[in-house]
GROMACS .gro file of C-alpha atoms in nm:
model
  207
    1ALA     CA    1 -17.801 -11.338  -4.919
    2TYR     CA    2 -18.139 -11.256  -5.056
    3ALA     CA    3 -18.290 -11.349  -5.389
    4ASP     CA    4 -18.176 -11.022  -5.538
    5GLY     CA    5 -17.814 -11.136  -5.491
    6LEU     CA    6 -17.724 -10.872  -5.234
    7VAL     CA    7 -17.496 -10.973  -4.946
    8THR     CA    8 -17.574 -10.838  -4.607
    9ALA     CA    9 -17.308 -10.671  -4.396
   10GLU     CA   10 -17.310 -10.964  -4.155
   11GLU     CA   11 -17.259 -11.212  -4.440
   12GLN     CA   12 -16.977 -10.998  -4.584
   13ARG     CA   13 -16.805 -10.999  -4.246
   14ALA     CA   14 -16.834 -11.380  -4.239
   15ILE     CA   15 -16.689 -11.404  -4.590
   16ASN     CA   16 -16.402 -11.170  -4.501
   17ASP     CA   17 -16.335 -11.367  -4.185
   18ALA     CA   18 -16.326 -11.695  -4.379
   19ASN     CA   19 -16.091 -11.548  -4.639
   20ALA     CA   20 -15.863 -11.415  -4.367
   21LYS     CA   21 -15.852 -11.756  -4.201
   22LEU     CA   22 -15.774 -11.921  -4.535
   23VAL     CA   23 -15.487 -11.682  -4.599
   24ALA     CA   24 -15.357 -11.737  -4.246
   25ALA     CA   25 -15.378 -12.115  -4.291
   26LYS     CA   26 -15.179 -12.095  -4.617
   27VAL     CA   27 -14.914 -11.877  -4.453
   28ASP     CA   28 -14.894 -12.115  -4.158
   29ALA     CA   29 -14.864 -12.418  -4.386
   30LYS     CA   30 -14.585 -12.253  -4.587
   31THR     CA   31 -14.403 -12.150  -4.270
   32LYS     CA   32 -14.417 -12.506  -4.140
   33ALA     CA   33 -14.306 -12.647  -4.475
   34ASP     CA   34 -14.012 -12.403  -4.487
   35ALA     CA   35 -13.918 -12.494  -4.131
   36GLU     CA   36 -13.931 -12.867  -4.210
   37GLU     CA   37 -13.718 -12.815  -4.521
   38ALA     CA   38 -13.465 -12.614  -4.324
   39ALA     CA   39 -13.455 -12.882  -4.054
   40ALA     CA   40 -13.405 -13.153  -4.316
   41LYS     CA   41 -13.119 -12.960  -4.476
   42ALA     CA   42 -12.960 -12.903  -4.137
   43HIS     CA   43 -12.986 -13.274  -4.060
   44ALA     CA   44 -12.831 -13.359  -4.395
   45ASN     CA   45 -12.549 -13.115  -4.332
   46LEU     CA   46 -12.483 -13.279  -3.996
   47LYS     CA   47 -12.458 -13.614  -4.174
   48VAL     CA   48 -12.220 -13.472  -4.434
   49ASP     CA   49 -12.008 -13.258  -4.203
   50GLY     CA   50 -11.679 -13.432  -4.140
   51LEU     CA   51 -11.726 -13.671  -4.431
   52GLU     CA   52 -11.429 -13.667  -4.666
   53ILE     CA   53 -11.431 -13.885  -4.974
   54GLY     CA   54 -11.119 -13.940  -5.182
   55GLY     CA   55 -11.204 -14.220  -5.423
   56ARG     CA   56 -10.866 -14.246  -5.598
   57ASN     CA   57 -10.660 -14.549  -5.503
   58LEU     CA   58 -10.322 -14.424  -5.382
   59LEU     CA   59 -10.168 -14.772  -5.381
   60HIS     CA   60 -10.000 -14.905  -5.691
   61GLY     CA   61 -10.002 -15.263  -5.814
   62THR     CA   62 -10.318 -15.373  -5.630
   63ALA     CA   63 -10.456 -15.541  -5.942
   64PHE     CA   64 -10.176 -15.794  -5.885
   65LEU     CA   65 -10.099 -15.834  -6.253
   66THR     CA   66  -9.746 -15.922  -6.142
   67ALA     CA   67  -9.619 -16.070  -5.817
   68PRO     CA   68  -9.583 -15.800  -5.549
   69GLU     CA   69  -9.285 -15.751  -5.321
   70ARG     CA   70  -9.277 -16.001  -5.038
   71TYR     CA   71  -9.156 -15.968  -4.681
   72TYR     CA   72  -9.011 -16.290  -4.538
   73SER     CA   73  -9.290 -16.483  -4.710
   74THR     CA   74  -9.382 -16.657  -5.030
   75VAL     CA   75  -9.645 -16.495  -5.250
   76GLN     CA   76  -9.871 -16.651  -5.508
   77GLY     CA   77 -10.084 -16.448  -5.746
   78ASN     CA   78 -10.432 -16.586  -5.810
   79LYS     CA   79 -10.643 -16.494  -6.111
   80GLY     CA   80 -10.995 -16.377  -6.037
   81THR     CA   81 -11.235 -16.085  -6.044
   82PRO     CA   82 -11.034 -15.912  -5.919
   83ASN     CA   83 -10.699 -16.086  -5.884
   84SER     CA   84 -10.572 -16.170  -5.536
   85VAL     CA   85 -10.240 -16.262  -5.380
   86ALA     CA   86 -10.181 -16.540  -5.126
   87VAL     CA   87  -9.913 -16.467  -4.867
   88THR     CA   88  -9.761 -16.763  -4.683
   89SER     CA   89  -9.552 -16.734  -4.370
   90THR     CA   90  -9.226 -16.925  -4.373
   91GLY     CA   91  -9.199 -16.936  -3.995
   92MET     CA   92  -8.986 -16.622  -3.963
   93THR     CA   93  -9.063 -16.341  -3.717
   94ALA     CA   94  -9.294 -16.172  -3.968
   95ALA     CA   95  -9.450 -16.239  -4.307
   96GLY     CA   96  -9.621 -15.999  -4.540
   97VAL     CA   97  -9.668 -15.835  -4.877
   98ILE     CA   98  -9.578 -15.483  -4.996
   99THR     CA   99  -9.746 -15.274  -5.267
  100ASP     CA  100  -9.535 -15.096  -5.528
  101ARG     CA  101  -9.325 -14.822  -5.368
  102LEU     CA  102  -9.485 -14.534  -5.555
  103THR     CA  103  -9.727 -14.381  -5.298
  104ASP     CA  104  -9.697 -14.031  -5.149
  105ILE     CA  105  -9.823 -13.976  -4.792
  106LYS     CA  106  -9.879 -13.635  -4.634
  107ASN     CA  107  -9.848 -13.543  -4.267
  108GLY     CA  108 -10.187 -13.449  -4.114
  109GLN     CA  109 -10.387 -13.608  -4.397
  110LYS     CA  110 -10.665 -13.850  -4.306
  111TYR     CA  111 -10.661 -14.179  -4.499
  112THR     CA  112 -10.890 -14.481  -4.520
  113LEU     CA  113 -10.747 -14.825  -4.590
  114SER     CA  114 -10.976 -15.106  -4.707
  115PHE     CA  115 -10.925 -15.456  -4.839
  116GLU     CA  116 -11.077 -15.804  -4.851
  117LEU     CA  117 -10.894 -16.094  -4.689
  118ARG     CA  118 -10.950 -16.461  -4.617
  119THR     CA  119 -10.751 -16.703  -4.403
  120GLU     CA  120 -10.790 -17.015  -4.194
  121ASP     CA  121 -10.480 -16.987  -3.978
  122ILE     CA  122 -10.363 -16.624  -3.945
  123ASP     CA  123 -10.550 -16.434  -3.672
  124PHE     CA  124 -10.375 -16.098  -3.667
  125LEU     CA  125 -10.207 -15.845  -3.897
  126SER     CA  126 -10.004 -15.638  -3.655
  127TYR     CA  127  -9.691 -15.558  -3.855
  128ASN     CA  128  -9.834 -15.303  -4.097
  129TYR     CA  129  -9.597 -15.036  -4.224
  130LEU     CA  130  -9.541 -14.769  -4.483
  131MET     CA  131  -9.217 -14.893  -4.637
  132ASP     CA  132  -8.979 -14.629  -4.768
  133THR     CA  133  -8.616 -14.718  -4.832
  134ASP     CA  134  -8.498 -14.356  -4.848
  135GLU     CA  135  -8.702 -14.186  -4.575
  136GLY     CA  136  -8.755 -14.476  -4.336
  137ASN     CA  137  -9.039 -14.714  -4.255
  138SER     CA  138  -9.334 -14.606  -4.040
  139SER     CA  139  -9.588 -14.805  -3.839
  140VAL     CA  140  -9.867 -14.549  -3.885
  141VAL     CA  141 -10.103 -14.817  -4.024
  142PRO     CA  142 -10.323 -14.980  -3.752
  143SER     CA  143 -10.348 -15.354  -3.678
  144PHE     CA  144 -10.630 -15.590  -3.779
  145THR     CA  145 -10.784 -15.887  -3.599
  146LEU     CA  146 -10.879 -16.143  -3.864
  147ASN     CA  147 -11.170 -16.382  -3.905
  148MET     CA  148 -11.029 -16.732  -3.964
  149ASP     CA  149 -11.329 -16.904  -4.127
  150GLY     CA  150 -11.172 -16.919  -4.473
  151GLN     CA  151 -11.429 -16.675  -4.620
  152TRP     CA  152 -11.370 -16.333  -4.769
  153HIS     CA  153 -11.417 -16.048  -4.520
  154THR     CA  154 -11.386 -15.673  -4.565
  155TYR     CA  155 -11.156 -15.476  -4.336
  156ILE     CA  156 -11.162 -15.096  -4.312
  157VAL     CA  157 -10.967 -14.853  -4.097
  158THR     CA  158 -10.923 -14.476  -4.099
  159PHE     CA  159 -10.609 -14.311  -3.966
  160THR     CA  160 -10.432 -13.975  -3.976
  161SER     CA  161 -10.073 -13.973  -4.094
  162ASN     CA  162  -9.812 -13.810  -3.870
  163ILE     CA  163  -9.537 -13.833  -4.132
  164ASN     CA  164  -9.450 -13.730  -4.485
  165ARG     CA  165  -9.336 -14.005  -4.718
  166SER     CA  166  -9.277 -14.021  -5.091
  167GLN     CA  167  -9.237 -14.328  -5.304
  168CYS     CA  168  -9.346 -14.566  -5.028
  169GLY     CA  169  -9.530 -14.896  -5.033
  170LEU     CA  170  -9.792 -15.031  -4.792
  171MET     CA  171  -9.702 -15.352  -4.613
  172LEU     CA  172  -9.959 -15.583  -4.454
  173ALA     CA  173  -9.788 -15.846  -4.241
  174THR     CA  174  -9.835 -16.086  -3.954
  175THR     CA  175  -9.589 -16.146  -3.672
  176ARG     CA  176  -9.716 -16.499  -3.610
  177THR     CA  177  -9.420 -16.736  -3.639
  178ARG     CA  178  -9.626 -17.043  -3.727
  179VAL     CA  179  -9.669 -17.131  -4.092
  180GLY     CA  180  -9.995 -17.000  -4.234
  181THR     CA  181 -10.150 -16.822  -4.532
  182PHE     CA  182 -10.367 -16.518  -4.584
  183GLU     CA  183 -10.506 -16.406  -4.919
  184VAL     CA  184 -10.580 -16.042  -4.994
  185ARG     CA  185 -10.754 -15.851  -5.273
  186ARG     CA  186 -10.926 -15.515  -5.339
  187LEU     CA  187 -10.651 -15.335  -5.147
  188LYS     CA  188 -10.715 -14.961  -5.147
  189LEU     CA  189 -10.581 -14.652  -4.969
  190GLU     CA  190 -10.764 -14.325  -5.026
  191LYS     CA  191 -10.784 -13.979  -4.880
  192GLY     CA  192 -11.068 -13.905  -4.638
  193ASN     CA  193 -11.268 -14.105  -4.387
  194LYS     CA  194 -11.495 -14.312  -4.611
  195ALA     CA  195 -11.408 -14.629  -4.799
  196THR     CA  196 -11.529 -14.643  -5.159
  197ASP     CA  197 -11.541 -14.931  -5.405
  198TRP     CA  198 -11.205 -15.072  -5.510
  199THR     CA  199 -11.048 -14.953  -5.831
  200PRO     CA  200 -10.681 -14.981  -5.929
  201ALA     CA  201 -10.466 -14.669  -5.934
  202PRO     CA  202 -10.509 -14.478  -6.262
  203GLU     CA  203 -10.143 -14.540  -6.340
  204ASP     CA  204 -10.202 -14.915  -6.319
  205ILE     CA  205 -10.481 -14.890  -6.575
  206ASP     CA  206 -10.275 -14.677  -6.814
  207ALA     CA  207  -9.963 -14.890  -6.776
   0.00000   0.00000   0.00000
């Protein structure tokens, strides 16, 4: 430019070229940002796809305010935060504990079972059933190998039911014939394939 403020044609072309490059750079940056956002959303969707969260505890009586039903065992409720129940084998072919028989199970539904357990002498829970006096018991619940260090450990398993049951209870039991004790708390069955924090069934709270 000269002192009179006039811009030559060559300078104007340079200015136009610079402006065009600036606009192109902004468009390119926005395109990349949009692509990155889309990729991030797609990745998040992949993480979420297949994730089913129920949340509601389908088992009744897991706050152990009263002694639960026993299966060839002795049971002892222990006060705590939350309460727990100690299950002692009497040397029979199996020994376990059963939640209140108030749970409905649907064929084809995916469920996640979670609980905390401690023991020093029981290494396996292999006799786990849905107990239903009217419609029959079912061994749809998987087995658990236990840590025997006497500390609390969390156990989680997801399974798909192949039966319909109404008014059933969940039994956790060992088939070890030797005398031994396991203690369980925070027992929860919920729909879906992700375990969430333990809460008692709403009916237990309102009772």
